[in-house]
Coordinates of C-alpha atoms and ligand atoms in Angstrom, one line a residue:
X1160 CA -36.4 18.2 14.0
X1161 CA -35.5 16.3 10.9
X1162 CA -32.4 13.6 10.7
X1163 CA -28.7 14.4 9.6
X1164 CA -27.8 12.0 7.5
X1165 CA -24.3 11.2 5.7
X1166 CA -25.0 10.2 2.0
X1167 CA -23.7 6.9 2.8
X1168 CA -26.6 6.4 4.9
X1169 CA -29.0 8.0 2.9
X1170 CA -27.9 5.8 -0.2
X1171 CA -28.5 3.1 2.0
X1172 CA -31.8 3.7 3.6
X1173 CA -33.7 5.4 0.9
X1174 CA -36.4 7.1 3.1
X1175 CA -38.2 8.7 0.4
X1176 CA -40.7 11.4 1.6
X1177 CA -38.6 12.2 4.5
X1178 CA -37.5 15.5 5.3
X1179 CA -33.6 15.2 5.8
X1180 CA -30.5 17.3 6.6
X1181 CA -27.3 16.5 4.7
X1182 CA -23.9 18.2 4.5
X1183 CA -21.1 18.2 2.2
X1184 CA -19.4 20.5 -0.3
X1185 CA -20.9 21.1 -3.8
X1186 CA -19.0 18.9 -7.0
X1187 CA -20.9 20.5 -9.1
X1188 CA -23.5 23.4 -9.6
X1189 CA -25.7 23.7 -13.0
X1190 CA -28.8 26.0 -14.5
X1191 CA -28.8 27.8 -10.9
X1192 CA -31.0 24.7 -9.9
X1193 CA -29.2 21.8 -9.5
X1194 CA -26.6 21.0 -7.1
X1195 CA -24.2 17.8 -6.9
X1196 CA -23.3 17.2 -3.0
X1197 CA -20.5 14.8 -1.8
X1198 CA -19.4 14.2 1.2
X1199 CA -17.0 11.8 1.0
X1200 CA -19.2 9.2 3.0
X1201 CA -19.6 7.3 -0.2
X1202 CA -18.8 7.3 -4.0
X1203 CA -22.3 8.8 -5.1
X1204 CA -23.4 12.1 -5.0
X1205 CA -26.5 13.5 -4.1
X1206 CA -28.7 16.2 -6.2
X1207 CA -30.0 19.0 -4.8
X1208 CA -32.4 20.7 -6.0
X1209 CA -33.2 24.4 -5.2
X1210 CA -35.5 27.0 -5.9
X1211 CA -34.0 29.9 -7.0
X1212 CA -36.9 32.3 -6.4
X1213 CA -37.1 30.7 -2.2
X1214 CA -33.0 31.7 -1.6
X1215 CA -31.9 35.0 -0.8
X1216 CA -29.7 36.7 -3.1
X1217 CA -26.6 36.3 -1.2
X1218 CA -26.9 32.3 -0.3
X1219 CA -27.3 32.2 -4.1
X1220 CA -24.0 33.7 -5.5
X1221 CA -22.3 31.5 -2.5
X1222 CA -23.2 28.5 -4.3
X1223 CA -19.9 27.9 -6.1
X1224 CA -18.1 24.8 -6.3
X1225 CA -16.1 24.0 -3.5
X1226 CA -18.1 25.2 -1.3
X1227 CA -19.6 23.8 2.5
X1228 CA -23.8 23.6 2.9
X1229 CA -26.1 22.4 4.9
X1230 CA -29.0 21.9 3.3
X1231 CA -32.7 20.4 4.5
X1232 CA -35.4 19.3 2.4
X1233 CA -37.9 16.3 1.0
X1234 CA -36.1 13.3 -0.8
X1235 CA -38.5 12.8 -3.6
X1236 CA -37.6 10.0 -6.4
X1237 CA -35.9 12.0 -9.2
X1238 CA -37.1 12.9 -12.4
X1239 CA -33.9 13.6 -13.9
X1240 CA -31.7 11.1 -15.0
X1241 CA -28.2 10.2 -13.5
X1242 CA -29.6 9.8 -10.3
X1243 CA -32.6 7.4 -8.7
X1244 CA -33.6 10.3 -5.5
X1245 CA -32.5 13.7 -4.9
X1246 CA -33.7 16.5 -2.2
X1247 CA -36.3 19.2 -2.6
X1248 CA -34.5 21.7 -1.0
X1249 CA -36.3 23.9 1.5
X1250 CA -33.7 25.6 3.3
X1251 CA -29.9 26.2 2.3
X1252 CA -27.1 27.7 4.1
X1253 CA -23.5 28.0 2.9
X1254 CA -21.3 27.4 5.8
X1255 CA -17.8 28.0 4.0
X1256 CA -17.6 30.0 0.8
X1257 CA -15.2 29.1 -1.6
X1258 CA -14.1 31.6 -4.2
X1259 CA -14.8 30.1 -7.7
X1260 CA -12.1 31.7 -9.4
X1261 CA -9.2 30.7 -7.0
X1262 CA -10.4 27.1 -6.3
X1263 CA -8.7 24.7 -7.8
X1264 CA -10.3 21.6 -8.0
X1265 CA -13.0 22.1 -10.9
X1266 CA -15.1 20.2 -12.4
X1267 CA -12.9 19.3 -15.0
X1268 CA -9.9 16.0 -15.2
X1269 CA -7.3 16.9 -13.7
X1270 CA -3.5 15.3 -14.0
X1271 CA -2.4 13.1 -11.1
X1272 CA 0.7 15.3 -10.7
X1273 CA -1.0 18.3 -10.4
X1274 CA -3.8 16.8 -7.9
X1275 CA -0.3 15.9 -5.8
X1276 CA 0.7 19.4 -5.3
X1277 CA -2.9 20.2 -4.1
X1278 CA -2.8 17.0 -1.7
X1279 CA -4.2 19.5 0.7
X1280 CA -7.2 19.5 -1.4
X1281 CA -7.7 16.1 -3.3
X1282 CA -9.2 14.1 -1.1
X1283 CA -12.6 16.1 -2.4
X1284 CA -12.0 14.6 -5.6
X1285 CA -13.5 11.3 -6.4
X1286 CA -10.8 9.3 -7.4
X1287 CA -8.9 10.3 -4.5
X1288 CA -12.3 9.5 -1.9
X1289 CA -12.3 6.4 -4.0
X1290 CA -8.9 5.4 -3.3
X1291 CA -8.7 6.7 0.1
X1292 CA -11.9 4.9 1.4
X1293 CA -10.5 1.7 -0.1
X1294 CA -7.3 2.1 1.9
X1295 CA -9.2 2.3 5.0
X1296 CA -11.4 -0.8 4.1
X1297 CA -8.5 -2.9 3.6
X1298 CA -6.5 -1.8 6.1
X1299 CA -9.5 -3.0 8.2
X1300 CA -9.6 -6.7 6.3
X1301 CA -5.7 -6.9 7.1
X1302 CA -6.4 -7.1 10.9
X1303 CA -9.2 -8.9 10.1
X1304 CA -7.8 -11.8 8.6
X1305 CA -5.5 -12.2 11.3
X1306 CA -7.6 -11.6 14.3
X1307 CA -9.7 -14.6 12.8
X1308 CA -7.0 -16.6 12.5
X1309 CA -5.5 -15.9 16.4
X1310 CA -2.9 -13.7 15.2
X1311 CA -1.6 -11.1 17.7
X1312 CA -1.2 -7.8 16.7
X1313 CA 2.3 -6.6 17.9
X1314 CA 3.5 -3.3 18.2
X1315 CA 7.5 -3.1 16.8
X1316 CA 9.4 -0.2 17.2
X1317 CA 9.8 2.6 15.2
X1318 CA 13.0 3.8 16.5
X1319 CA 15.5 1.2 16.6
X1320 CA 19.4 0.0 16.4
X1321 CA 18.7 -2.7 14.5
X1322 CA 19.2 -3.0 10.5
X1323 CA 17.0 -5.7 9.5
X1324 CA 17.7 -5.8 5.8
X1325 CA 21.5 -4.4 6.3
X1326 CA 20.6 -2.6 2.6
X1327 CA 21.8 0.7 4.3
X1328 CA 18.9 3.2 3.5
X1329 CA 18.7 4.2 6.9
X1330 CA 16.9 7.7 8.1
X1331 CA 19.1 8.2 11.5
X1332 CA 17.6 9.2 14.6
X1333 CA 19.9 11.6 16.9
X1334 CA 19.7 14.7 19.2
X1335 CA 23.5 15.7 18.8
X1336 CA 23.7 19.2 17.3
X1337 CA 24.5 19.0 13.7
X1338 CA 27.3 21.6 14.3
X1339 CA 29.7 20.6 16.8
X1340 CA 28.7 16.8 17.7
X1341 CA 30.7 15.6 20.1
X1342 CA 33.1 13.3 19.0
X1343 CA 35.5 10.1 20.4
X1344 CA 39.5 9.9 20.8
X1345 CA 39.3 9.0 17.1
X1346 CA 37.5 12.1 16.0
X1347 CA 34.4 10.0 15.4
X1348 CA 30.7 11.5 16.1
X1349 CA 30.9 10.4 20.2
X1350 CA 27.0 8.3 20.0
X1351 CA 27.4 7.4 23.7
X1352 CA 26.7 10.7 24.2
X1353 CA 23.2 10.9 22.4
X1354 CA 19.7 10.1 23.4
X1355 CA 19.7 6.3 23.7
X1356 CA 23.7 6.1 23.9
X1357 CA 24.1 4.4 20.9
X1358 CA 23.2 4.9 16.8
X1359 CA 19.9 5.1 15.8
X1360 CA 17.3 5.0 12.9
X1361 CA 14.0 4.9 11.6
X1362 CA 12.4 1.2 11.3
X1363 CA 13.2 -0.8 7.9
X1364 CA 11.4 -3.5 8.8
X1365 CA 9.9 -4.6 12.4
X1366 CA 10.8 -8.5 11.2
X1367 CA 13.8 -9.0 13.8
X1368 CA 10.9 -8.1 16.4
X1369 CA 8.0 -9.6 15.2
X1370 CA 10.0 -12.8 15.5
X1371 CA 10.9 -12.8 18.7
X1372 CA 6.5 -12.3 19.4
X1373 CA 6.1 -15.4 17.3
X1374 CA 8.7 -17.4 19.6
X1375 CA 6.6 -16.5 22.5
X1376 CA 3.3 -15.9 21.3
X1377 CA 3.3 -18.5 17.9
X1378 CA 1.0 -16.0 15.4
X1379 CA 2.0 -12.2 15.5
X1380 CA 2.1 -9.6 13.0
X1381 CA 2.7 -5.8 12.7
X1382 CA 1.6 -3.4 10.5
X1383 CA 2.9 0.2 10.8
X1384 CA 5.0 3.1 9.3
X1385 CA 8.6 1.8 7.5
X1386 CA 11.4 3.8 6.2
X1387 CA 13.3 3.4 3.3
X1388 CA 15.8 6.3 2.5
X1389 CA 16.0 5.0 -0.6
X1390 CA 16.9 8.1 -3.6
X1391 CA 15.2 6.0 -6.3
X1392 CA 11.9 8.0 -7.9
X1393 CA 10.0 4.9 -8.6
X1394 CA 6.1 4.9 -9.2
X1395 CA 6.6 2.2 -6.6
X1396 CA 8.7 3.1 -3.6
X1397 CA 8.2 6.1 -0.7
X1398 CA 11.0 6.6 1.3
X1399 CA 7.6 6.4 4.4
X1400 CA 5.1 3.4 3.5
X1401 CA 3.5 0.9 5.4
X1402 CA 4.2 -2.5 5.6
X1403 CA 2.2 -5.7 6.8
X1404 CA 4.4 -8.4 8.5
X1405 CA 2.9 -11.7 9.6
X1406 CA 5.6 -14.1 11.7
X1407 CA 4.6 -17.8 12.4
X1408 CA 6.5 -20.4 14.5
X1409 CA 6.0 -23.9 13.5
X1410 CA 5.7 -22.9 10.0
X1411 CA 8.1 -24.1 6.8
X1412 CA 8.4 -22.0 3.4
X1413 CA 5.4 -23.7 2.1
X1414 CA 3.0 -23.0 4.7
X1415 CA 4.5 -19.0 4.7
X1416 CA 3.3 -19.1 0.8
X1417 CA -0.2 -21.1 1.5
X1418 CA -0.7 -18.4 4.2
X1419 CA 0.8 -15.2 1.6
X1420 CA -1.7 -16.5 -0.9
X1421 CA -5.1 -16.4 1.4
X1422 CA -3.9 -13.6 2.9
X1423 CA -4.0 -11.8 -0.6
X1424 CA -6.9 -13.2 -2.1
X1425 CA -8.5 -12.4 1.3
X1426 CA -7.9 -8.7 0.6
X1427 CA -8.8 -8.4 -2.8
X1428 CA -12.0 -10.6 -2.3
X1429 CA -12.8 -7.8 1.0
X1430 CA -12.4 -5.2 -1.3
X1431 CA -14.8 -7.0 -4.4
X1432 CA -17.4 -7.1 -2.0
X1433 CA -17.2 -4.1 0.4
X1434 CA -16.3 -1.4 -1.9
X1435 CA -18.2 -2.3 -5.0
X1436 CA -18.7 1.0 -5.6
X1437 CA -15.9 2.8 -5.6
X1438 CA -14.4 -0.3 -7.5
X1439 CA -16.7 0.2 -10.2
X1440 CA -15.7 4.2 -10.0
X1441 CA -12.0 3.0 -10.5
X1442 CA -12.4 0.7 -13.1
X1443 CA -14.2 3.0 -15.6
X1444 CA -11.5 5.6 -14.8
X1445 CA -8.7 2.9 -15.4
X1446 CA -10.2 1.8 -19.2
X1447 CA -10.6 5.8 -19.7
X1448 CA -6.6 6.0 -18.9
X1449 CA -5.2 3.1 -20.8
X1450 CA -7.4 4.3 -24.0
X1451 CA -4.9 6.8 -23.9
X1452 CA -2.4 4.5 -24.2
X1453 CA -0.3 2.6 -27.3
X1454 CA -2.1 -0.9 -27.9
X1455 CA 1.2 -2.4 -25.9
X1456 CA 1.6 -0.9 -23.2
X1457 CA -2.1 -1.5 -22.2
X1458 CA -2.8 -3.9 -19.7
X1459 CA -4.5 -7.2 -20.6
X1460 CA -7.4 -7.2 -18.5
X1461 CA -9.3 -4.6 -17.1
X1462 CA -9.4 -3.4 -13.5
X1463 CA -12.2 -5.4 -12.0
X1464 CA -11.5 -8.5 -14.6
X1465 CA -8.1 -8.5 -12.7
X1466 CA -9.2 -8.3 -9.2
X1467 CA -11.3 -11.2 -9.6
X1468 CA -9.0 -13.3 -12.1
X1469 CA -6.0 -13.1 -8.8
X1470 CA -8.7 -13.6 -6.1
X1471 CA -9.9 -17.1 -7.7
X1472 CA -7.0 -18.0 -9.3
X1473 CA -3.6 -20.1 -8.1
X1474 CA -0.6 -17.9 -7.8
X1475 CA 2.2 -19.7 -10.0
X1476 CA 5.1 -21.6 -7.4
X1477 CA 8.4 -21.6 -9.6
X1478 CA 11.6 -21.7 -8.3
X1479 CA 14.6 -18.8 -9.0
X1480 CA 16.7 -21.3 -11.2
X1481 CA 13.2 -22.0 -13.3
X1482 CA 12.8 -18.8 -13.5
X1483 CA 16.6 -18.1 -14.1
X1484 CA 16.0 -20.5 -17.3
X1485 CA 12.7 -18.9 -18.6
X1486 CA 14.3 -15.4 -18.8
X1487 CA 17.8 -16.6 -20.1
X1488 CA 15.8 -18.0 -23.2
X1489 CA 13.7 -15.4 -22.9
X1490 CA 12.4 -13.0 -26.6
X1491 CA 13.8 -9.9 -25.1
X1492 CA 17.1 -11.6 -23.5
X1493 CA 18.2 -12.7 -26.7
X1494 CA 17.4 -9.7 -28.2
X1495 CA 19.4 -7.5 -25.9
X1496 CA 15.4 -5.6 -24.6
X1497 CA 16.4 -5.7 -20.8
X1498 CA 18.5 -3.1 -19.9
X1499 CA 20.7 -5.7 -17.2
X1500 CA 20.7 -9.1 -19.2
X1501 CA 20.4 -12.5 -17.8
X1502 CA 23.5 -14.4 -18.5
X1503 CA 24.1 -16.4 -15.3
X1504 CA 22.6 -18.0 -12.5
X1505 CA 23.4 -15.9 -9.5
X1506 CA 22.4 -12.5 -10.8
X1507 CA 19.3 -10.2 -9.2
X1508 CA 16.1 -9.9 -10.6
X1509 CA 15.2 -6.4 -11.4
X1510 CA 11.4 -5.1 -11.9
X1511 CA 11.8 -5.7 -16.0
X1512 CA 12.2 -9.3 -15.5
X1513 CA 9.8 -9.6 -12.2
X1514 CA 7.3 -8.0 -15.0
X1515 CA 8.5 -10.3 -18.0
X1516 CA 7.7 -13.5 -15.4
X1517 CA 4.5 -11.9 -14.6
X1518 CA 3.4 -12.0 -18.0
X1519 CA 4.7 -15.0 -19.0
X1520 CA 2.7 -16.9 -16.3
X1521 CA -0.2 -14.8 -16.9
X1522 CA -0.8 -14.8 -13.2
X1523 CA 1.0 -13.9 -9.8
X1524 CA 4.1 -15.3 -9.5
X1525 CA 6.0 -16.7 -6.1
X1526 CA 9.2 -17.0 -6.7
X1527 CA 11.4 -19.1 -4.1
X1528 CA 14.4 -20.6 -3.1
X1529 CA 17.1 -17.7 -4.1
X1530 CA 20.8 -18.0 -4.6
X1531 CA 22.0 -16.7 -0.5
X1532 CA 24.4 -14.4 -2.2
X1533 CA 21.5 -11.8 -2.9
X1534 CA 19.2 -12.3 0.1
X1535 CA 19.5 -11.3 3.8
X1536 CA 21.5 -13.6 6.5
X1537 CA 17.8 -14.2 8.9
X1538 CA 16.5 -16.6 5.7
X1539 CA 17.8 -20.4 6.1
X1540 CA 20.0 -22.3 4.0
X1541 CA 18.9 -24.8 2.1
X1542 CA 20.8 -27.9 2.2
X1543 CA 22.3 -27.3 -1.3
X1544 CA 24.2 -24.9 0.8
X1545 CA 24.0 -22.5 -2.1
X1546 CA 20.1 -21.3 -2.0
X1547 CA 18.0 -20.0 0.8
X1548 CA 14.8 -20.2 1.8
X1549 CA 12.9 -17.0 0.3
X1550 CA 9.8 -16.0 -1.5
X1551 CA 8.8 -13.1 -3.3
X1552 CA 5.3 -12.7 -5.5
X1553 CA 4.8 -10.6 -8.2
X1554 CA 1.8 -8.9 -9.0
X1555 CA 0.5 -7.8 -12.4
X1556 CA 1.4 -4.3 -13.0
X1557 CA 3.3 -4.3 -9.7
X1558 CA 6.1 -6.2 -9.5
X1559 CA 7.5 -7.5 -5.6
X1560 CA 4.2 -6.9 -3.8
X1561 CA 6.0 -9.8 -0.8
X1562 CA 9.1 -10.7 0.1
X1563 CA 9.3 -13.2 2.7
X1564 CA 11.3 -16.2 3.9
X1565 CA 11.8 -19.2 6.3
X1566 CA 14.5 -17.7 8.9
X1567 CA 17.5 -19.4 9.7
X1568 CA 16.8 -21.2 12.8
X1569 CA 20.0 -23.2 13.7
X1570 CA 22.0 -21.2 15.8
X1571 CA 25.4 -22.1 13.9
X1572 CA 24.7 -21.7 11.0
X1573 CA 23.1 -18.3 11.4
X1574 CA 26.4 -17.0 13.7
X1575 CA 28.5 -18.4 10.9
X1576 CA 26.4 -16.1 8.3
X1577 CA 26.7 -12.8 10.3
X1578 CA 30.4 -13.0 10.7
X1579 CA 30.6 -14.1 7.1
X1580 CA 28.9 -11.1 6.4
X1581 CA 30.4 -8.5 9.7
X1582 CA 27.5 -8.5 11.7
X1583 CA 28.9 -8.2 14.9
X1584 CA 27.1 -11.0 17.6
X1585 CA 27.0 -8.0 20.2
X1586 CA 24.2 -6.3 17.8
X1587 CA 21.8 -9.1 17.6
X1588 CA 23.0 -10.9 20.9
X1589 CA 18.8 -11.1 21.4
X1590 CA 18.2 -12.2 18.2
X1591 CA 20.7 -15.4 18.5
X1592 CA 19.4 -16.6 22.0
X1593 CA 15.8 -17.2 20.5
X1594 CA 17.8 -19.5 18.5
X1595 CA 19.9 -20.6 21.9
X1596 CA 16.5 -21.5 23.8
X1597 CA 13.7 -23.6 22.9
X1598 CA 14.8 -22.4 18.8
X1599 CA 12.0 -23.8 15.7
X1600 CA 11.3 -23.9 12.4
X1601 CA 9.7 -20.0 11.6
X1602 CA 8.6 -18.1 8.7
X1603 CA 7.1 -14.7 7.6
X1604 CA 6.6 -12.2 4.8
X1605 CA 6.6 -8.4 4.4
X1606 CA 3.3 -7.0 2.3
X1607 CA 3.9 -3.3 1.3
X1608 CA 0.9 -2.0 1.8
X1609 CA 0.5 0.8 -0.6
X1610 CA 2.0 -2.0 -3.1
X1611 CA -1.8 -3.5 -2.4
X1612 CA -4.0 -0.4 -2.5
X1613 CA -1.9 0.6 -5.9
X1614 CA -2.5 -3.2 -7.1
X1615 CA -6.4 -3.0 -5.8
X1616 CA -7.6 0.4 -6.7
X1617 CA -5.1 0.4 -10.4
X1618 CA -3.2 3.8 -9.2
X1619 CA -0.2 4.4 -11.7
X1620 CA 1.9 6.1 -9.2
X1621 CA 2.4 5.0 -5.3
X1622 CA 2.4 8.7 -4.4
X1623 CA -1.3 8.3 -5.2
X1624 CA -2.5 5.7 -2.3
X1625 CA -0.7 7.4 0.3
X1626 CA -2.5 10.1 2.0
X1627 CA 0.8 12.7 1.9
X1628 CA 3.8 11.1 0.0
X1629 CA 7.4 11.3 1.2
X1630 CA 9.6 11.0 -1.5
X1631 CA 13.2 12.4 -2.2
X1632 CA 12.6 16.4 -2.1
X1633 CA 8.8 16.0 -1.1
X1634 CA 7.8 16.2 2.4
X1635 CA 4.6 19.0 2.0
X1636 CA 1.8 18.9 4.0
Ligands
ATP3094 P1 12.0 -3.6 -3.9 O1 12.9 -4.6 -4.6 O2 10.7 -3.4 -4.7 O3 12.7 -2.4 -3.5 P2 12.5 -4.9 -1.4 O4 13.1 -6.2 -1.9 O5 13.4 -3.8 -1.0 O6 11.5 -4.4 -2.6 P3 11.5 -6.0 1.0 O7 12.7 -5.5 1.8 O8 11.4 -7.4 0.8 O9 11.4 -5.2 -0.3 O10 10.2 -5.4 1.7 C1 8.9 -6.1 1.7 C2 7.9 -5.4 0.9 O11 7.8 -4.0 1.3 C3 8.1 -5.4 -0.6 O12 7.7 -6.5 -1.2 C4 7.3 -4.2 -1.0 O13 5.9 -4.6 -1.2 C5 7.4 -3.2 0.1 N1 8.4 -2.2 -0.1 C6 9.7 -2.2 0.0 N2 10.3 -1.0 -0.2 C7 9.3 -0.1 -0.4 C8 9.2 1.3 -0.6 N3 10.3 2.0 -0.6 N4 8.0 1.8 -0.7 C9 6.9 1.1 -0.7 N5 6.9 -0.2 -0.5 C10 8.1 -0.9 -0.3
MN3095 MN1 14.1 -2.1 -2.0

């Protein structure tokens, strides 16, 4: 019997004068003869070629885009152009029909938003097998990079009590009925009567936990589902994303950047050379958009140009005050163009001046050492009293792609912060003794993953690198 092979393979191997099976579901069907497959395996498609006068009557009329085959034939070297082999089909069977009136995707561009509501079905479109395969290819290189560099992958929870980032955009986590919870002498929902006896909520962040494995184990990260029930529609936020978070003992601010810098380049470097392809698919399709687009809003370099330009080049180091000083005499600061204007030191950085930076420096930006007024109580004072130990980087296009910090490792100055702040001691009473035995200097940094896959593959919209979305009002499929 003759070899199944997935397009990928056959791509690969070429076996010319073989007879082959393939599968897949038909892109495209032309002149009652010619048939572009895909099955997802691979960017490329494969052309079949069929004889109309060899098919029965019914298999023919089947043969509608959208539809499953199976098909067996020769690969012969093509003489048609477009494509450098295709199969000589000698028998075709249509496993799943797909009524051409009713299906949606056809061979025709289709808008992002519309291709969202048929999430179902998208991942049958190229730019979505594009994006998707990528995803998988650099969620591979992320454990990759660490697993080479004797990093523990460690497991945080999902469910937890703990507010890492104490920004209050908490999904809770309860079994009390919604009518009727029990409640306390003080008329309060009664928690010690719940599941776990006590408040809980989706993960924010599994930092808190991922540095307790680095004070055992020195190199841990996680990389798992976060949530953010945060009501902003952003192209850039889902209220359920992903997030990579490396933790290292023994490490300062500098060595968390040095090790946020490889660790990107690393990616985008996987993805140049493992998904070449697709990359190539993406890049067209990104020049097609921006055509669309007024001169200024266009993007400076293309997609590919880009990739390459942030995987060989430094990322620019500048501190918040520089920074603070580059916007405040900034073009569009003194013209009143930012909608929250930069008059003082102190202020937060919104995405219009994490852009403005961005293309300033003409390069990724890490920003560090940020007033402690606007970051979290885990990151360590500086001795200025006044600025703590943080980073973020900005991306091209992006924004905050990291955010990441050395954490506060002297136990008095971090019980000081949380009841400066009302953290109660009894909520992290863990959290302080790994600063009460054997404490150390520790860092780590947050990557949003979809951040990277919207960065890598050029996606406008975050809703687009994320198999199903959740966003305020969406959670289909
Ligand atoms: P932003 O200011 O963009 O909301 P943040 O300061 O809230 O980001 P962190 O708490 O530092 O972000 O989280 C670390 C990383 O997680 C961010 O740099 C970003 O890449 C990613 N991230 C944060 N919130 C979201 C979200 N809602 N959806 C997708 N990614 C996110
Ligand atoms: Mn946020």
């Amino acid at each position: 019997m003759e070899a199944t092979l997935s397009l990928y393979e056959l791509f690969k191997q070429k076996p010319i004068g073989s007879r082959l099976r393939v599968y897949g579901w038909v892109r495209n069907y032309r002149s009652n003869r010619f048939i572009a497959l895909s099955d997802g395996s691979c960017q490329a498609q494969l052309q079949l070629v069929i004889d109309p006068e060899t098919l029965d009557p019914e298999t023919l009329k089947a043969i509608t885009v959208g539809a499953a085959l199976r098909a067996t034939g020769d690969l012969v070297a093509s003489q048609g152009k477009g494509q450098d082999v295709e199969i000589q089909v000698t028998e075709l069977t249509v496993l799943g029909t797909s009524p051409s009136d009713e299906y949606p995707l056809q061979p025709k561009k289709h808008s992002m938003e519309f291709l969202r509501e048929k999430a179902h079905l998208r991942m049958r479109t190229q730019t979505f097998g594009a994006v998707f395969r990528l995803r998988h290819h650099l969620s591979f290189a992320v454990h990759q990079f660490f697993h080479q560099r004797r990093f523990f992958y460690l497991h945080t929870p999902i469910i937890t009590a703990s507010d890492a980032e104490g920004a209050g955009e908490l999904f809770n986590v309860t079994t009390l009925p919604h009518q009727q919870a029990p409640t306390d002498d003080q008329g309060k929902v009664d928690y010690r009567q719940d599941f776990f006896g006590r408040p809980t909520h989706l993960t924010v962040s599994g930092q808190l936990e991922a540095e307790l494995g680095a004070l055992g184990l020195s190199k841990v990260y996680t990389f798992g589902p976060t949530f953010r029930a945060e009501n902003s529609n952003t192209p850039r936020h889902l209220a359920e994303f992903w997030m990579i978070e490396p933790e290292i003992a023994f490490a300062d601010l500098q060595d968390d950047m040095d090790l946020a810098e490889s660790f990107l380049q690393y990616l985008i470097q996987y993805a140049l050379e493992h998904c070449a392809d697709d990359l190539a698919f993406l890049d067209k399709r990104l020049a097609e958009e921006e055509k669309q687009l007024p001169k200024e809003k266009r993007q400076p370099m293309g997609l590919l140009e880009r990739l390459r330009f942030v995987s060989q080049n430094n990322f620019r180091r500048v501190s918040y005050t520089e920074a603070v000083d580059i916007l405040r005499q900034s073009k569009p600061n003194k013209k009143k163009k930012f909608q929250f204007p930069i008059d003082e030191w102190g202020v937060d950085l919104q995405s219009e001046h994490e852009k403005y930076l961005v293309k300033h420096f003409e390069a990724p930006v890490i920003l560090f050492d940020y007033p402690a007024r606007i970051k979290a109580f885990y990151m360590r004072l500086n001795e200025d009293e006044n600025t703590v130990r943080a980073m973020d980087i900005l991306f091209p296009g992006i924004g905050e792609i990291v955010g990441g910090s050395q954490r506060e490792e002297r136990l008095d100055v971090l019980r000081n912060k949380m009841e400066a702040i009302g953290i109660p001691e009894d909520d992290l009473w863990w959290y302080l003794e790994t600063r009460k035995f054997g404490t150390c200097v520790h860092s780590g940094f947050g990557l949003g993953f979809e951040r990277l896959v919207q960065f890598v593959t050029g996606m406008a919209n975050i809703r687009d690198v994320i198999p199903f979305p959740r966003t305020p009002g969406n959670a289909e499929f």
